[in-house]
mmCIF file of C-alpha atoms in Angstrom:
data_model
loop_
_atom_site.group_PDB
_atom_site.id
_atom_site.type_symbol
_atom_site.label_atom_id
_atom_site.label_comp_id
_atom_site.label_asym_id
_atom_site.label_seq_id
_atom_site.Cartn_x
_atom_site.Cartn_y
_atom_site.Cartn_z
ATOM 1 C CA ILE A 1 0.541 -21.033 13.884
ATOM 2 C CA LEU A 2 1.783 -18.618 16.531
ATOM 3 C CA GLY A 3 5.013 -20.599 16.865
ATOM 4 C CA ARG A 4 5.803 -20.016 13.181
ATOM 5 C CA LYS A 5 5.134 -16.299 13.594
ATOM 6 C CA ILE A 6 7.512 -16.231 16.578
ATOM 7 C CA ALA A 7 10.115 -18.196 14.603
ATOM 8 C CA ASP A 8 9.935 -15.663 11.759
ATOM 9 C CA MET A 9 10.737 -12.732 14.033
ATOM 10 C CA THR A 10 13.462 -14.351 16.171
ATOM 11 C CA GLU A 11 16.536 -16.593 15.955
ATOM 12 C CA LYS A 12 16.754 -20.249 16.979
ATOM 13 C CA GLY A 13 17.488 -20.523 20.704
ATOM 14 C CA GLU A 14 16.826 -16.810 21.259
ATOM 15 C CA CYS A 15 15.474 -15.741 24.619
ATOM 16 C CA ILE A 16 12.167 -13.874 24.243
ATOM 17 C CA GLY A 17 10.289 -12.092 26.999
ATOM 18 C CA LEU A 18 6.737 -13.110 27.860
ATOM 19 C CA MET A 19 4.756 -10.513 29.804
ATOM 20 C CA LEU A 20 1.269 -11.951 30.091
ATOM 21 C CA PRO A 21 -1.320 -12.579 32.816
ATOM 22 C CA ASN A 22 -2.655 -15.988 33.835
ATOM 23 C CA ALA A 23 -4.959 -16.621 30.893
ATOM 24 C CA THR A 24 -5.302 -18.932 27.908
ATOM 25 C CA GLY A 25 -3.166 -16.593 25.807
ATOM 26 C CA ALA A 26 -0.215 -17.074 28.171
ATOM 27 C CA ALA A 27 -0.370 -20.869 27.795
ATOM 28 C CA VAL A 28 -0.715 -20.660 23.998
ATOM 29 C CA THR A 29 2.197 -18.214 23.693
ATOM 30 C CA PHE A 30 4.398 -20.249 26.040
ATOM 31 C CA PHE A 31 3.961 -23.461 24.057
ATOM 32 C CA ALA A 32 4.259 -21.598 20.750
ATOM 33 C CA ALA A 33 7.668 -20.307 21.875
ATOM 34 C CA GLN A 34 8.707 -23.845 22.865
ATOM 35 C CA SER A 35 7.597 -25.243 19.506
ATOM 36 C CA ALA A 36 9.614 -22.542 17.768
ATOM 37 C CA GLY A 37 12.717 -23.567 19.743
ATOM 38 C CA ARG A 38 12.874 -20.294 21.652
ATOM 39 C CA VAL A 39 13.581 -19.778 25.354
ATOM 40 C CA ALA A 40 10.741 -18.130 27.261
ATOM 41 C CA ALA A 41 11.861 -15.461 29.729
ATOM 42 C CA MET A 42 8.924 -15.133 32.135
ATOM 43 C CA LEU A 43 8.756 -11.465 33.106
ATOM 44 C CA ASN A 44 7.240 -10.315 36.385
ATOM 45 C CA TYR A 45 5.109 -7.348 35.297
ATOM 46 C CA THR A 46 4.685 -6.260 38.950
ATOM 47 C CA ALA A 47 8.444 -5.754 39.408
ATOM 48 C CA GLY A 48 8.625 -2.219 38.013
ATOM 49 C CA ALA A 49 10.434 -0.809 34.989
ATOM 50 C CA ALA A 50 13.961 -0.843 36.473
ATOM 51 C CA ASN A 51 13.798 -4.521 37.487
ATOM 52 C CA LEU A 52 12.216 -5.500 34.175
ATOM 53 C CA ARG A 53 15.004 -3.732 32.262
ATOM 54 C CA ALA A 54 17.596 -5.482 34.421
ATOM 55 C CA ALA A 55 15.930 -8.860 33.850
ATOM 56 C CA CYS A 56 15.881 -8.348 30.084
ATOM 57 C CA THR A 57 19.547 -7.324 30.117
ATOM 58 C CA ALA A 58 20.502 -10.381 32.189
ATOM 59 C CA ALA A 59 18.716 -12.776 29.778
ATOM 60 C CA ALA A 60 19.709 -10.890 26.592
ATOM 61 C CA VAL A 61 16.037 -10.333 25.731
ATOM 62 C CA HIS A 62 15.517 -8.111 22.678
ATOM 63 C CA LYS A 63 11.792 -8.741 22.135
ATOM 64 C CA VAL A 64 8.911 -8.906 24.595
ATOM 65 C CA LEU A 65 5.589 -10.509 23.675
ATOM 66 C CA THR A 66 2.609 -9.017 25.464
ATOM 67 C CA SER A 67 -1.016 -8.020 24.940
ATOM 68 C CA ARG A 68 -2.272 -4.502 24.342
ATOM 69 C CA THR A 69 -5.521 -5.307 26.180
ATOM 70 C CA PHE A 70 -3.590 -6.623 29.178
ATOM 71 C CA ILE A 71 -1.304 -3.568 29.307
ATOM 72 C CA GLU A 72 -4.332 -1.240 29.271
ATOM 73 C CA ARG A 73 -6.324 -3.143 31.899
ATOM 74 C CA ALA A 74 -3.341 -3.589 34.213
ATOM 75 C CA LYS A 75 -2.353 0.082 33.709
ATOM 76 C CA LEU A 76 1.192 -0.819 32.681
ATOM 77 C CA GLU A 77 1.519 1.810 29.933
ATOM 78 C CA SER A 78 4.303 3.758 31.690
ATOM 79 C CA ILE A 79 6.314 0.587 32.322
ATOM 80 C CA ILE A 80 5.950 -0.538 28.700
ATOM 81 C CA ALA A 81 6.955 2.936 27.486
ATOM 82 C CA GLU A 82 10.106 2.753 29.595
ATOM 83 C CA LEU A 83 10.867 -0.828 28.525
ATOM 84 C CA GLY A 84 10.260 0.064 24.885
ATOM 85 C CA LYS A 85 13.219 2.479 24.917
ATOM 86 C CA GLN A 86 15.654 -0.457 24.677
ATOM 87 C CA ILE A 87 13.493 -3.484 23.784
ATOM 88 C CA GLU A 88 11.066 -4.192 20.953
ATOM 89 C CA ILE A 89 7.506 -4.672 22.245
ATOM 90 C CA VAL A 90 5.440 -7.105 20.162
ATOM 91 C CA TYR A 91 1.681 -7.107 20.729
ATOM 92 C CA LEU A 92 -0.045 -10.441 20.193
ATOM 93 C CA GLU A 93 -3.116 -8.668 18.819
ATOM 94 C CA ASP A 94 -0.966 -7.422 15.924
ATOM 95 C CA VAL A 95 0.481 -10.895 15.349
ATOM 96 C CA ARG A 96 -3.026 -12.381 15.266
ATOM 97 C CA ALA A 97 -4.165 -9.752 12.754
ATOM 98 C CA ALA A 98 -1.321 -10.796 10.413
ATOM 99 C CA ILE A 99 -2.342 -14.498 10.367
ATOM 100 C CA THR A 100 -3.558 -15.583 6.918
ATOM 101 C CA THR A 101 -5.595 -18.537 5.690
ATOM 102 C CA GLN A 102 -2.357 -20.014 4.373
ATOM 103 C CA ASP A 103 -0.851 -19.794 7.892
ATOM 104 C CA LYS A 104 -3.867 -21.666 9.289
ATOM 105 C CA VAL A 105 -3.705 -24.424 6.667
ATOM 106 C CA LEU A 106 0.031 -24.855 7.250
ATOM 107 C CA GLY A 107 -0.570 -24.950 10.993
ATOM 108 C CA LEU A 108 -3.207 -27.653 10.582
ATOM 109 C CA LEU A 109 -1.026 -29.818 8.321
ATOM 110 C CA LEU A 110 2.106 -29.521 10.477
ATOM 111 C CA SER A 111 0.491 -29.305 13.920
ATOM 112 C CA ARG A 112 2.168 -32.475 15.243
ATOM 113 C CA ARG A 113 5.646 -31.433 14.177
ATOM 114 C CA ALA A 114 7.881 -29.115 16.153
ATOM 115 C CA ILE A 115 9.169 -26.157 14.169
ATOM 116 C CA GLU A 116 12.633 -26.576 15.742
ATOM 117 C CA LYS A 117 13.844 -29.821 17.301
ATOM 118 C CA ARG A 118 15.191 -29.407 20.811
ATOM 119 C CA ASP A 119 17.069 -31.681 23.195
ATOM 120 C CA ALA A 120 15.890 -32.339 26.746
ATOM 121 C CA SER A 121 18.972 -30.582 28.119
ATOM 122 C CA ASP A 122 18.412 -27.422 26.035
ATOM 123 C CA PRO A 123 17.258 -24.266 27.869
ATOM 124 C CA ALA A 124 13.467 -23.922 27.935
ATOM 125 C CA VAL A 125 12.714 -21.092 30.345
ATOM 126 C CA VAL A 126 14.395 -18.292 32.248
ATOM 127 C CA LEU A 127 12.814 -17.379 35.591
ATOM 128 C CA PHE A 128 13.921 -14.409 37.646
ATOM 129 C CA THR A 129 14.499 -13.714 41.321
ATOM 130 C CA SER A 130 12.412 -10.927 42.827
ATOM 131 C CA GLY A 131 15.149 -8.297 42.794
ATOM 132 C CA SER A 132 14.732 -7.628 46.525
ATOM 133 C CA GLU A 133 18.505 -8.109 46.995
ATOM 134 C CA GLY A 134 19.762 -6.102 44.033
ATOM 135 C CA ALA A 135 19.053 -6.635 40.332
ATOM 136 C CA PRO A 136 16.950 -9.696 39.417
ATOM 137 C CA LYS A 137 19.013 -12.798 38.668
ATOM 138 C CA GLY A 138 18.046 -15.120 35.830
ATOM 139 C CA VAL A 139 17.690 -18.858 36.444
ATOM 140 C CA VAL A 140 17.927 -20.985 33.289
ATOM 141 C CA LEU A 141 15.869 -24.203 33.364
ATOM 142 C CA SER A 142 15.905 -26.992 30.790
ATOM 143 C CA HIS A 143 13.048 -29.072 29.388
ATOM 144 C CA LYS A 144 14.401 -31.958 31.483
ATOM 145 C CA ASN A 145 14.237 -29.842 34.655
ATOM 146 C CA PHE A 146 10.506 -29.214 34.239
ATOM 147 C CA ASN A 147 9.652 -32.771 33.219
ATOM 148 C CA ALA A 148 11.606 -34.132 36.206
ATOM 149 C CA ASN A 149 9.760 -31.803 38.603
ATOM 150 C CA ILE A 150 6.404 -32.822 37.125
ATOM 151 C CA ALA A 151 7.313 -36.516 37.435
ATOM 152 C CA GLN A 152 8.227 -35.920 41.092
ATOM 153 C CA ILE A 153 4.853 -34.291 41.820
ATOM 154 C CA ASN A 154 2.985 -37.087 40.049
ATOM 155 C CA ALA A 155 4.963 -39.669 42.042
ATOM 156 C CA ARG A 156 3.974 -38.130 45.384
ATOM 157 C CA PHE A 157 0.304 -37.235 44.837
ATOM 158 C CA ASP A 158 -2.573 -39.168 43.326
ATOM 159 C CA ILE A 159 -3.343 -36.494 40.739
ATOM 160 C CA THR A 160 -4.830 -37.940 37.539
ATOM 161 C CA PRO A 161 -6.203 -36.681 34.199
ATOM 162 C CA LEU A 162 -9.624 -36.619 35.903
ATOM 163 C CA ASP A 163 -8.451 -33.727 38.079
ATOM 164 C CA ASN A 164 -9.090 -30.066 37.344
ATOM 165 C CA VAL A 165 -6.423 -27.576 38.459
ATOM 166 C CA PHE A 166 -7.321 -23.996 39.419
ATOM 167 C CA ASN A 167 -4.179 -21.857 39.374
ATOM 168 C CA VAL A 168 -4.052 -18.331 40.794
ATOM 169 C CA LEU A 169 -0.240 -18.200 41.072
ATOM 170 C CA PRO A 170 1.301 -16.172 38.218
ATOM 171 C CA VAL A 171 3.130 -18.173 35.564
ATOM 172 C CA PHE A 172 6.218 -15.968 35.977
ATOM 173 C CA HIS A 173 6.493 -17.667 39.388
ATOM 174 C CA SER A 174 8.340 -21.013 39.516
ATOM 175 C CA PHE A 175 5.494 -22.911 41.188
ATOM 176 C CA GLY A 176 2.774 -21.120 39.246
ATOM 177 C CA LEU A 177 4.454 -22.240 36.032
ATOM 178 C CA THR A 178 5.527 -25.762 37.028
ATOM 179 C CA GLY A 179 2.693 -26.910 39.289
ATOM 180 C CA GLY A 180 -0.032 -24.552 38.169
ATOM 181 C CA MET A 181 0.289 -24.774 34.368
ATOM 182 C CA LEU A 182 2.786 -27.358 33.119
ATOM 183 C CA LEU A 183 1.806 -30.150 35.540
ATOM 184 C CA PRO A 184 -1.860 -30.233 34.461
ATOM 185 C CA MET A 185 -1.262 -29.542 30.777
ATOM 186 C CA LEU A 186 1.484 -32.154 30.346
ATOM 187 C CA SER A 187 -0.417 -34.706 32.459
ATOM 188 C CA GLY A 188 -3.711 -34.458 30.568
ATOM 189 C CA MET A 189 -5.686 -32.493 33.175
ATOM 190 C CA LYS A 190 -7.917 -29.483 32.758
ATOM 191 C CA CYS A 191 -6.261 -26.249 33.833
ATOM 192 C CA TYR A 192 -8.025 -23.010 34.769
ATOM 193 C CA LEU A 193 -5.715 -19.980 34.848
ATOM 194 C CA TYR A 194 -6.929 -16.969 36.813
ATOM 195 C CA PRO A 195 -5.144 -13.593 36.430
ATOM 196 C CA SER A 196 -5.067 -12.364 40.050
ATOM 197 C CA PRO A 197 -4.872 -14.253 43.357
ATOM 198 C CA LEU A 198 -6.220 -11.169 45.178
ATOM 199 C CA HIS A 199 -9.852 -11.475 44.018
ATOM 200 C CA TYR A 200 -10.985 -13.030 47.265
ATOM 201 C CA ARG A 201 -14.710 -12.874 46.544
ATOM 202 C CA GLN A 202 -14.673 -14.043 42.918
ATOM 203 C CA ILE A 203 -12.255 -16.974 43.184
ATOM 204 C CA PRO A 204 -14.302 -19.188 45.572
ATOM 205 C CA GLU A 205 -17.315 -18.820 43.260
ATOM 206 C CA LEU A 206 -15.183 -19.771 40.254
ATOM 207 C CA ILE A 207 -13.782 -22.810 42.059
ATOM 208 C CA TYR A 208 -17.377 -23.878 42.602
ATOM 209 C CA ALA A 209 -18.315 -23.149 38.986
ATOM 210 C CA THR A 210 -15.345 -25.032 37.501
ATOM 211 C CA ASN A 211 -15.540 -28.046 39.854
ATOM 212 C CA ALA A 212 -11.827 -27.630 40.548
ATOM 213 C CA THR A 213 -10.182 -30.480 42.467
ATOM 214 C CA VAL A 214 -6.716 -28.929 42.949
ATOM 215 C CA LEU A 215 -6.061 -25.334 44.050
ATOM 216 C CA PHE A 216 -2.581 -23.847 44.071
ATOM 217 C CA GLY A 217 -1.925 -20.763 46.172
ATOM 218 C CA THR A 218 -0.323 -19.586 49.423
ATOM 219 C CA ASP A 219 -1.609 -19.670 52.996
ATOM 220 C CA THR A 220 -2.361 -15.923 52.816
ATOM 221 C CA PHE A 221 -4.466 -16.336 49.677
ATOM 222 C CA HIS A 222 -6.252 -19.428 50.981
ATOM 223 C CA ASN A 223 -7.162 -17.680 54.237
ATOM 224 C CA GLY A 224 -8.559 -14.791 52.197
ATOM 225 C CA TYR A 225 -10.729 -17.148 50.121
ATOM 226 C CA ALA A 226 -11.933 -18.966 53.245
ATOM 227 C CA ARG A 227 -13.098 -15.721 54.857
ATOM 228 C CA THR A 228 -15.371 -14.829 51.930
ATOM 229 C CA ALA A 229 -16.393 -18.265 50.616
ATOM 230 C CA ASN A 230 -19.656 -20.082 51.005
ATOM 231 C CA ALA A 231 -19.148 -23.391 52.799
ATOM 232 C CA TYR A 232 -20.133 -25.223 49.615
ATOM 233 C CA ASP A 233 -17.699 -23.404 47.285
ATOM 234 C CA PHE A 234 -14.836 -25.833 48.008
ATOM 235 C CA ARG A 235 -16.891 -29.021 47.904
ATOM 236 C CA SER A 236 -14.949 -30.410 44.898
ATOM 237 C CA LEU A 237 -11.399 -29.671 46.122
ATOM 238 C CA ARG A 238 -9.129 -32.620 47.005
ATOM 239 C CA TYR A 239 -5.840 -30.738 47.311
#
């Protein structure tokens, strides 16, 4: 349903910006863009207005999909105001409000059919460098690139559909997207997306509550969780 809404407002193969936190909405919007045959430019909302403008210019992004609730909670209003001077900001809350019963019926009937057919070698995603050495540079990755990376991970580790991935790495990050979201979702695993890796007290409790078996992060984050965790919080983790 969302994919058809995205298709209506963009052109086939167009690069659209996604500025969303690690949450279910980010996964839904990402796959909706893929179904619509659009290229998802994963924007780092912590990079500041200048770097975000540069990233959008580099990837020829004219529309950015985001959430009004997210912008308010993350206090990104000034950045969005600056970005909105040259780029159209589309709020997913407004898109959801425009969905009709007819849209839902059509979505149900055509749910197994891609809106736009794509080839494996077609661009799927644009990721960006941090901008620490000048303006952010865009890296274009194909559907085949991601599927090959996922196959490589599955070949090296005994991760199965019985596993449950807890991902704190942002999906605008190459590993957060590939290992943290696409690996579990395309391999039939459960995937728990958490919006901030810096919540050192909450995350160990959530790992316990979700019975996560795989945790993606960095050594800094893991040390932070270990300092605040109960010894039993990580009982289910294998990796």
